[in-house]
Amino acid sequence: MEAAAFDFAIIGATPLALLLAGFLAERHKRSVCLVAEFHDDYRLPRGFDLSLAPLTRPETWALLAASEPETTKLVTRVAGKAAFSRLDPMVVAESPAGADSLSHARHMALGFGHEVEAIAAGAGLPEGATANRFRDAVLLHRGAMARGFVPWLESLGVRRVRSGEFQAEFTVLADDEAVLSHDNGLIKAVAATGIVTAPAAKLAAPFMTFLDRGLSLHQLDNQGVIAVARGEVKEASGQVGAALPQGARLAGRAAFPLAAAIDGAPLLGLSRPGVFTIAGFGATGAFLAAPLARYLAGAASDAEAAWIEARSPLADRSLIVDVVA
């Protein structure tokens, strides 16, 4: 039996994958299949999807400022308000280099109209740390998004398929597992650990990123904490434990690899003929889905195309290294 043919095969179960499939199918009228298994309701978290990060490139801030409302509007329409929340994340720097990056990101955010609050020393922070609170970010909830998006995508004609059951003009690798399974010499695996705690004392902010530790924490409504940290289990557990309130109890943890370009910069583009790879964008990747879909459909603006092509494997990638959290 001949495999079904599509314009795009999106491989991945992340919000980025769901959003790309939706924008391509609904807005750009492309035939799309989705290769994905959804485990968010019973697997420990492997990442976060947040509309703000301590980025230092003004062109990325500009793109996010334009695309975040598109993302939030679609998520609201398809999956409802249970699929996201608005919160004020805090970014913490504990080294001179981290403080410099945070200062630059603060100036970028202010320049693009975001409110940023400097946090006084102490205030529940590590000794000598510098921290800023960024106002009004959008955090996507993966499980709720999947429950809303999967039936909606099916109503648009997006088919769920398995590997080997399709042919596509372009295959888009839209999560770390997919990227790492298609070895192309451009990507390395980075050890990471996901941790969940029992309800704990209140953190200094509902979402915290520790730049120098490669660590992000999200405190849930029930006061439990979800953490994702770079590093093997022992190292990452120590970093998480040092950032949590005293007495926090472990409820679960798991190790997994993240995908990163060998040179450390975000990677976006054809990694081999017909295969479009997305890697290294940290928490903000889902909020770039709308311009990425336009680019894949041949409808991107000049500014969007320039931003994407600057991050391709063939570009001078020394020009686009950024802080990614």
mmCIF file of C-alpha atoms in Angstrom:
data_model
loop_
_atom_site.group_PDB
_atom_site.id
_atom_site.type_symbol
_atom_site.label_atom_id
_atom_site.label_comp_id
_atom_site.label_asym_id
_atom_site.label_seq_id
_atom_site.Cartn_x
_atom_site.Cartn_y
_atom_site.Cartn_z
ATOM 1 C CA MET A 1 0.000 0.000 0.000
ATOM 2 C CA GLU A 2 1.417 3.373 -1.028
ATOM 3 C CA ALA A 3 2.115 5.843 1.792
ATOM 4 C CA ALA A 4 -0.073 8.946 1.956
ATOM 5 C CA ALA A 5 1.506 12.128 0.534
ATOM 6 C CA PHE A 6 1.513 15.533 2.249
ATOM 7 C CA ASP A 7 3.042 18.953 1.791
ATOM 8 C CA PHE A 8 4.438 18.880 5.351
ATOM 9 C CA ALA A 9 5.096 16.229 7.955
ATOM 10 C CA ILE A 10 5.506 17.770 11.412
ATOM 11 C CA ILE A 11 7.370 15.498 13.809
ATOM 12 C CA GLY A 12 6.948 16.342 17.473
ATOM 13 C CA ALA A 13 4.451 16.561 20.318
ATOM 14 C CA THR A 14 5.383 20.027 21.577
ATOM 15 C CA PRO A 15 3.219 23.151 21.432
ATOM 16 C CA LEU A 16 5.514 24.322 18.622
ATOM 17 C CA ALA A 17 4.641 21.227 16.577
ATOM 18 C CA LEU A 18 0.902 21.635 17.216
ATOM 19 C CA LEU A 19 0.957 25.333 16.350
ATOM 20 C CA LEU A 20 2.966 24.797 13.150
ATOM 21 C CA ALA A 21 0.557 22.108 12.001
ATOM 22 C CA GLY A 22 -2.407 24.364 12.758
ATOM 23 C CA PHE A 23 -1.066 27.480 11.060
ATOM 24 C CA LEU A 24 0.024 25.536 7.962
ATOM 25 C CA ALA A 25 -3.277 23.666 7.627
ATOM 26 C CA GLU A 26 -5.778 26.404 8.496
ATOM 27 C CA ARG A 27 -4.126 29.639 7.415
ATOM 28 C CA HIS A 28 -1.925 28.444 4.546
ATOM 29 C CA LYS A 29 -4.143 25.593 3.257
ATOM 30 C CA ARG A 30 -1.329 23.041 3.152
ATOM 31 C CA SER A 31 -1.780 19.304 3.569
ATOM 32 C CA VAL A 32 -0.164 18.290 6.850
ATOM 33 C CA CYS A 33 0.436 15.139 8.842
ATOM 34 C CA LEU A 34 1.572 14.978 12.453
ATOM 35 C CA VAL A 35 3.927 12.321 13.807
ATOM 36 C CA ALA A 36 3.484 12.564 17.567
ATOM 37 C CA GLU A 37 2.828 10.676 20.776
ATOM 38 C CA PHE A 38 1.459 12.763 23.632
ATOM 39 C CA HIS A 39 2.603 11.897 27.170
ATOM 40 C CA ASP A 40 2.163 15.184 29.029
ATOM 41 C CA ASP A 41 -0.434 13.896 31.478
ATOM 42 C CA TYR A 42 1.838 11.195 32.900
ATOM 43 C CA ARG A 43 5.439 12.020 31.879
ATOM 44 C CA LEU A 44 7.677 14.394 33.790
ATOM 45 C CA PRO A 45 8.134 17.723 31.994
ATOM 46 C CA ARG A 46 10.914 18.149 29.447
ATOM 47 C CA GLY A 47 10.625 21.872 28.905
ATOM 48 C CA PHE A 48 8.558 25.029 29.226
ATOM 49 C CA ASP A 49 6.913 27.289 26.653
ATOM 50 C CA LEU A 50 7.154 30.924 27.721
ATOM 51 C CA SER A 51 6.733 34.071 25.636
ATOM 52 C CA LEU A 52 9.608 35.949 27.322
ATOM 53 C CA ALA A 53 13.243 35.011 27.865
ATOM 54 C CA PRO A 54 16.432 36.924 28.688
ATOM 55 C CA LEU A 55 17.308 37.324 25.010
ATOM 56 C CA THR A 56 19.893 39.819 23.824
ATOM 57 C CA ARG A 57 19.126 40.094 20.087
ATOM 58 C CA PRO A 58 16.797 43.009 19.235
ATOM 59 C CA GLU A 59 15.572 41.298 16.060
ATOM 60 C CA THR A 60 14.363 38.339 18.140
ATOM 61 C CA TRP A 61 12.544 40.628 20.573
ATOM 62 C CA ALA A 62 10.871 42.314 17.596
ATOM 63 C CA LEU A 63 9.766 38.998 16.112
ATOM 64 C CA LEU A 64 8.395 37.739 19.427
ATOM 65 C CA ALA A 65 6.542 41.011 20.025
ATOM 66 C CA ALA A 66 4.772 40.573 16.691
ATOM 67 C CA SER A 67 4.111 36.825 16.891
ATOM 68 C CA GLU A 68 3.130 36.280 20.549
ATOM 69 C CA PRO A 69 -0.381 37.761 20.103
ATOM 70 C CA GLU A 70 -0.973 35.430 17.116
ATOM 71 C CA THR A 71 0.002 32.430 19.207
ATOM 72 C CA THR A 72 -2.062 33.406 22.231
ATOM 73 C CA LYS A 73 -5.112 34.177 20.103
ATOM 74 C CA LEU A 74 -4.998 30.776 18.389
ATOM 75 C CA VAL A 75 -4.411 28.887 21.652
ATOM 76 C CA THR A 76 -7.372 30.684 23.246
ATOM 77 C CA ARG A 77 -9.650 29.916 20.305
ATOM 78 C CA VAL A 78 -8.711 26.259 20.028
ATOM 79 C CA ALA A 79 -7.895 25.090 23.557
ATOM 80 C CA GLY A 80 -9.364 27.794 25.780
ATOM 81 C CA LYS A 81 -7.877 29.779 28.627
ATOM 82 C CA ALA A 82 -7.001 26.603 30.546
ATOM 83 C CA ALA A 83 -4.187 26.065 28.020
ATOM 84 C CA PHE A 84 -2.146 29.055 29.168
ATOM 85 C CA SER A 85 -1.582 31.441 32.032
ATOM 86 C CA ARG A 86 -0.147 34.907 32.392
ATOM 87 C CA LEU A 87 2.554 35.443 34.972
ATOM 88 C CA ASP A 88 5.588 37.572 35.848
ATOM 89 C CA PRO A 89 8.754 35.458 35.483
ATOM 90 C CA MET A 90 11.925 36.279 37.382
ATOM 91 C CA VAL A 91 15.396 35.855 35.887
ATOM 92 C CA VAL A 92 18.329 35.414 38.270
ATOM 93 C CA ALA A 93 22.020 35.925 37.451
ATOM 94 C CA GLU A 94 24.791 34.807 39.801
ATOM 95 C CA SER A 95 27.981 35.590 37.861
ATOM 96 C CA PRO A 96 29.403 38.750 36.249
ATOM 97 C CA ALA A 97 28.756 37.318 32.778
ATOM 98 C CA GLY A 98 25.210 36.376 33.747
ATOM 99 C CA ALA A 99 24.593 39.835 35.184
ATOM 100 C CA ASP A 100 25.839 41.448 31.957
ATOM 101 C CA SER A 101 23.496 39.274 29.875
ATOM 102 C CA LEU A 102 20.575 40.014 32.176
ATOM 103 C CA SER A 103 21.276 43.758 32.043
ATOM 104 C CA HIS A 104 21.311 43.683 28.248
ATOM 105 C CA ALA A 105 18.109 41.640 28.131
ATOM 106 C CA ARG A 106 16.456 44.115 30.525
ATOM 107 C CA HIS A 107 17.291 47.024 28.217
ATOM 108 C CA MET A 108 15.991 45.068 25.218
ATOM 109 C CA ALA A 109 12.730 44.277 27.009
ATOM 110 C CA LEU A 110 12.217 47.891 28.086
ATOM 111 C CA GLY A 111 12.896 49.043 24.541
ATOM 112 C CA PHE A 112 10.118 46.792 23.259
ATOM 113 C CA GLY A 113 7.580 48.056 25.757
ATOM 114 C CA HIS A 114 7.806 45.414 28.493
ATOM 115 C CA GLU A 115 7.752 46.332 32.159
ATOM 116 C CA VAL A 116 10.817 45.063 34.033
ATOM 117 C CA GLU A 117 11.327 45.359 37.793
ATOM 118 C CA ALA A 118 14.743 45.139 39.456
ATOM 119 C CA ILE A 119 14.581 42.898 42.539
ATOM 120 C CA ALA A 120 16.344 44.070 45.683
ATOM 121 C CA ALA A 121 19.239 42.013 47.025
ATOM 122 C CA GLY A 122 18.028 39.433 49.507
ATOM 123 C CA ALA A 123 14.323 38.933 48.728
ATOM 124 C CA GLY A 124 14.807 35.165 48.873
ATOM 125 C CA LEU A 125 17.637 35.232 46.301
ATOM 126 C CA PRO A 126 21.071 33.574 46.512
ATOM 127 C CA GLU A 127 23.751 35.763 48.069
ATOM 128 C CA GLY A 128 25.223 38.202 45.538
ATOM 129 C CA ALA A 129 22.598 37.430 42.892
ATOM 130 C CA THR A 130 21.035 39.983 40.544
ATOM 131 C CA ALA A 131 17.404 39.508 39.532
ATOM 132 C CA ASN A 132 14.761 41.142 37.348
ATOM 133 C CA ARG A 133 11.038 40.450 37.148
ATOM 134 C CA PHE A 134 9.612 40.638 33.605
ATOM 135 C CA ARG A 135 5.926 41.527 33.560
ATOM 136 C CA ASP A 136 3.074 39.761 31.760
ATOM 137 C CA ALA A 137 4.494 36.680 30.036
ATOM 138 C CA VAL A 138 2.398 33.861 28.592
ATOM 139 C CA LEU A 139 3.106 30.301 29.755
ATOM 140 C CA LEU A 140 1.568 27.478 27.715
ATOM 141 C CA HIS A 141 0.240 24.350 29.449
ATOM 142 C CA ARG A 142 1.224 21.381 27.301
ATOM 143 C CA GLY A 143 -1.371 18.845 28.415
ATOM 144 C CA ALA A 144 -4.323 21.214 28.017
ATOM 145 C CA MET A 145 -2.995 22.390 24.658
ATOM 146 C CA ALA A 146 -2.761 18.849 23.308
ATOM 147 C CA ARG A 147 -6.287 18.006 24.461
ATOM 148 C CA GLY A 148 -7.640 21.005 22.562
ATOM 149 C CA PHE A 149 -5.411 20.951 19.498
ATOM 150 C CA VAL A 150 -5.453 17.269 18.522
ATOM 151 C CA PRO A 151 -9.198 17.099 17.695
ATOM 152 C CA TRP A 152 -9.074 20.555 16.096
ATOM 153 C CA LEU A 153 -6.207 19.519 13.835
ATOM 154 C CA GLU A 154 -8.114 16.391 12.875
ATOM 155 C CA SER A 155 -11.074 18.590 11.897
ATOM 156 C CA LEU A 156 -8.741 20.480 9.552
ATOM 157 C CA GLY A 157 -7.648 17.263 7.861
ATOM 158 C CA VAL A 158 -4.312 16.961 9.682
ATOM 159 C CA ARG A 159 -3.678 13.223 9.976
ATOM 160 C CA ARG A 160 -1.859 11.518 12.832
ATOM 161 C CA VAL A 161 0.540 9.014 11.299
ATOM 162 C CA ARG A 162 3.509 6.888 12.285
ATOM 163 C CA SER A 163 7.015 7.036 10.894
ATOM 164 C CA GLY A 164 7.138 5.297 7.553
ATOM 165 C CA GLU A 165 3.440 5.796 6.841
ATOM 166 C CA PHE A 166 3.791 9.041 4.873
ATOM 167 C CA GLN A 167 5.578 10.885 2.120
ATOM 168 C CA ALA A 168 6.096 14.630 2.437
ATOM 169 C CA GLU A 169 7.697 17.380 0.427
ATOM 170 C CA PHE A 170 9.141 18.727 3.688
ATOM 171 C CA THR A 171 9.630 17.078 7.060
ATOM 172 C CA VAL A 172 9.832 19.497 9.994
ATOM 173 C CA LEU A 173 11.625 18.321 13.143
ATOM 174 C CA ALA A 174 9.806 20.232 15.881
ATOM 175 C CA ASP A 175 10.955 18.753 19.172
ATOM 176 C CA ASP A 176 14.225 17.592 20.718
ATOM 177 C CA GLU A 177 13.484 13.891 20.405
ATOM 178 C CA ALA A 178 12.774 14.247 16.697
ATOM 179 C CA VAL A 179 15.871 16.361 16.087
ATOM 180 C CA LEU A 180 18.146 13.919 17.903
ATOM 181 C CA SER A 181 16.714 10.941 16.017
ATOM 182 C CA HIS A 182 17.762 12.479 12.672
ATOM 183 C CA ASP A 183 21.534 12.678 13.070
ATOM 184 C CA ASN A 184 22.954 15.234 10.646
ATOM 185 C CA GLY A 185 26.283 16.191 12.202
ATOM 186 C CA LEU A 186 24.954 19.607 13.268
ATOM 187 C CA ILE A 187 23.353 18.636 16.577
ATOM 188 C CA LYS A 188 24.584 17.419 19.950
ATOM 189 C CA ALA A 189 22.664 15.959 22.878
ATOM 190 C CA VAL A 190 22.743 17.943 26.120
ATOM 191 C CA ALA A 191 21.917 16.117 29.340
ATOM 192 C CA ALA A 192 18.918 17.462 31.239
ATOM 193 C CA THR A 193 16.742 16.445 34.175
ATOM 194 C CA GLY A 194 13.087 17.058 34.966
ATOM 195 C CA ILE A 195 12.013 17.200 38.602
ATOM 196 C CA VAL A 196 8.651 17.517 40.346
ATOM 197 C CA THR A 197 8.275 18.302 44.050
ATOM 198 C CA ALA A 198 5.485 17.938 46.550
ATOM 199 C CA PRO A 199 3.835 21.226 47.591
ATOM 200 C CA ALA A 200 6.527 23.554 48.934
ATOM 201 C CA ALA A 201 6.872 27.010 50.417
ATOM 202 C CA LYS A 202 6.213 29.861 48.026
ATOM 203 C CA LEU A 203 8.990 30.783 45.592
ATOM 204 C CA ALA A 204 10.053 34.373 44.952
ATOM 205 C CA ALA A 205 8.096 34.207 41.661
ATOM 206 C CA PRO A 206 5.791 31.640 40.012
ATOM 207 C CA PHE A 207 8.372 31.116 37.257
ATOM 208 C CA MET A 208 12.128 31.524 37.817
ATOM 209 C CA THR A 209 15.087 31.108 35.491
ATOM 210 C CA PHE A 210 18.618 30.861 36.876
ATOM 211 C CA LEU A 211 20.849 31.862 33.973
ATOM 212 C CA ASP A 212 24.127 30.513 35.297
ATOM 213 C CA ARG A 213 22.650 27.188 36.400
ATOM 214 C CA GLY A 214 20.680 26.334 33.251
ATOM 215 C CA LEU A 215 17.645 25.933 35.504
ATOM 216 C CA SER A 216 13.970 26.947 35.293
ATOM 217 C CA LEU A 217 11.320 26.479 37.997
ATOM 218 C CA HIS A 218 7.538 26.749 37.729
ATOM 219 C CA GLN A 219 5.405 26.678 40.860
ATOM 220 C CA LEU A 220 1.946 25.230 40.299
ATOM 221 C CA ASP A 221 -1.306 26.352 41.873
ATOM 222 C CA ASN A 222 -0.995 23.511 44.420
ATOM 223 C CA GLN A 223 2.480 24.871 45.406
ATOM 224 C CA GLY A 224 4.287 21.903 43.863
ATOM 225 C CA VAL A 225 7.276 22.851 41.710
ATOM 226 C CA ILE A 226 8.259 21.630 38.258
ATOM 227 C CA ALA A 227 11.938 22.093 37.433
ATOM 228 C CA VAL A 228 13.970 21.509 34.292
ATOM 229 C CA ALA A 229 17.739 21.726 34.665
ATOM 230 C CA ARG A 230 20.720 21.161 32.400
ATOM 231 C CA GLY A 231 22.994 18.351 33.574
ATOM 232 C CA GLU A 232 22.957 14.726 34.634
ATOM 233 C CA VAL A 233 20.586 13.699 37.417
ATOM 234 C CA LYS A 234 23.019 14.117 40.331
ATOM 235 C CA GLU A 235 24.305 17.526 39.220
ATOM 236 C CA ALA A 236 20.883 18.825 38.192
ATOM 237 C CA SER A 237 19.248 17.616 41.416
ATOM 238 C CA GLY A 238 21.813 19.567 43.405
ATOM 239 C CA GLN A 239 21.132 22.732 41.396
ATOM 240 C CA VAL A 240 17.375 22.358 41.839
ATOM 241 C CA GLY A 241 17.679 21.583 45.546
ATOM 242 C CA ALA A 242 19.766 24.714 46.110
ATOM 243 C CA ALA A 243 17.101 26.869 44.454
ATOM 244 C CA LEU A 244 14.090 25.414 46.290
ATOM 245 C CA PRO A 245 12.745 26.450 49.694
ATOM 246 C CA GLN A 246 14.100 24.455 52.610
ATOM 247 C CA GLY A 247 12.114 21.272 53.240
ATOM 248 C CA ALA A 248 10.889 20.781 49.655
ATOM 249 C CA ARG A 249 10.301 17.067 49.011
ATOM 250 C CA LEU A 250 11.040 15.261 45.762
ATOM 251 C CA ALA A 251 8.015 13.657 44.067
ATOM 252 C CA GLY A 252 9.680 12.448 40.869
ATOM 253 C CA ARG A 253 12.556 12.971 38.465
ATOM 254 C CA ALA A 254 13.724 11.768 35.080
ATOM 255 C CA ALA A 255 16.737 12.274 32.825
ATOM 256 C CA PHE A 256 16.458 13.063 29.119
ATOM 257 C CA PRO A 257 18.520 14.710 26.359
ATOM 258 C CA LEU A 258 17.923 18.123 24.841
ATOM 259 C CA ALA A 259 18.959 18.967 21.281
ATOM 260 C CA ALA A 260 21.421 21.804 20.697
ATOM 261 C CA ALA A 261 23.489 22.897 17.728
ATOM 262 C CA ILE A 262 27.153 21.992 18.074
ATOM 263 C CA ASP A 263 28.109 25.695 17.972
ATOM 264 C CA GLY A 264 25.575 26.584 20.686
ATOM 265 C CA ALA A 265 23.513 28.976 18.545
ATOM 266 C CA PRO A 266 19.850 28.406 17.626
ATOM 267 C CA LEU A 267 19.468 26.352 14.441
ATOM 268 C CA LEU A 268 16.651 26.769 11.970
ATOM 269 C CA GLY A 269 16.598 25.536 8.393
ATOM 270 C CA LEU A 270 17.305 22.661 6.033
ATOM 271 C CA SER A 271 19.720 20.260 7.707
ATOM 272 C CA ARG A 272 19.509 18.021 4.662
ATOM 273 C CA PRO A 273 17.298 18.026 1.546
ATOM 274 C CA GLY A 274 13.649 18.087 2.532
ATOM 275 C CA VAL A 275 14.320 18.127 6.305
ATOM 276 C CA PHE A 276 13.772 21.399 8.212
ATOM 277 C CA THR A 277 15.306 21.336 11.700
ATOM 278 C CA ILE A 278 14.320 23.538 14.654
ATOM 279 C CA ALA A 279 16.670 23.359 17.648
ATOM 280 C CA GLY A 280 18.068 25.449 20.470
ATOM 281 C CA PHE A 281 15.304 28.031 20.937
ATOM 282 C CA GLY A 282 14.614 27.298 24.591
ATOM 283 C CA ALA A 283 11.239 28.264 26.015
ATOM 284 C CA THR A 284 10.270 30.783 23.313
ATOM 285 C CA GLY A 285 10.169 28.420 20.312
ATOM 286 C CA ALA A 286 6.385 27.899 20.332
ATOM 287 C CA PHE A 287 5.828 31.654 20.073
ATOM 288 C CA LEU A 288 7.728 31.730 16.777
ATOM 289 C CA ALA A 289 5.356 29.248 15.109
ATOM 290 C CA ALA A 290 3.392 31.828 13.100
ATOM 291 C CA PRO A 291 6.391 33.373 11.262
ATOM 292 C CA LEU A 292 7.923 29.908 10.825
ATOM 293 C CA ALA A 293 4.718 28.663 9.192
ATOM 294 C CA ARG A 294 4.673 31.677 6.901
ATOM 295 C CA TYR A 295 8.271 30.990 5.903
ATOM 296 C CA LEU A 296 7.588 27.323 5.199
ATOM 297 C CA ALA A 297 4.528 28.302 3.140
ATOM 298 C CA GLY A 298 6.446 30.937 1.154
ATOM 299 C CA ALA A 299 4.508 33.826 2.717
ATOM 300 C CA ALA A 300 7.013 35.320 5.187
ATOM 301 C CA SER A 301 7.780 39.018 5.281
ATOM 302 C CA ASP A 302 11.279 40.144 4.332
ATOM 303 C CA ALA A 303 12.132 40.703 8.002
ATOM 304 C CA GLU A 304 10.853 37.248 9.006
ATOM 305 C CA ALA A 305 12.739 35.535 6.189
ATOM 306 C CA ALA A 306 15.951 37.394 7.054
ATOM 307 C CA TRP A 307 15.673 36.395 10.719
ATOM 308 C CA ILE A 308 15.076 32.721 9.873
ATOM 309 C CA GLU A 309 17.773 32.486 7.195
ATOM 310 C CA ALA A 310 20.347 34.062 9.524
ATOM 311 C CA ARG A 311 19.909 30.971 11.728
ATOM 312 C CA SER A 312 20.302 28.375 8.987
ATOM 313 C CA PRO A 313 23.186 25.873 8.972
ATOM 314 C CA LEU A 314 24.703 27.758 6.013
ATOM 315 C CA ALA A 315 24.712 31.236 7.602
ATOM 316 C CA ASP A 316 27.517 32.937 9.542
ATOM 317 C CA ARG A 317 26.272 31.591 12.826
ATOM 318 C CA SER A 318 28.687 33.604 14.957
ATOM 319 C CA LEU A 319 26.348 36.539 14.396
ATOM 320 C CA ILE A 320 23.274 34.993 16.049
ATOM 321 C CA VAL A 321 24.442 33.435 19.342
ATOM 322 C CA ASP A 322 21.974 34.396 22.080
ATOM 323 C CA VAL A 323 21.127 33.631 25.665
ATOM 324 C CA VAL A 324 18.647 30.752 25.596
ATOM 325 C CA ALA A 325 16.631 29.782 28.686
#
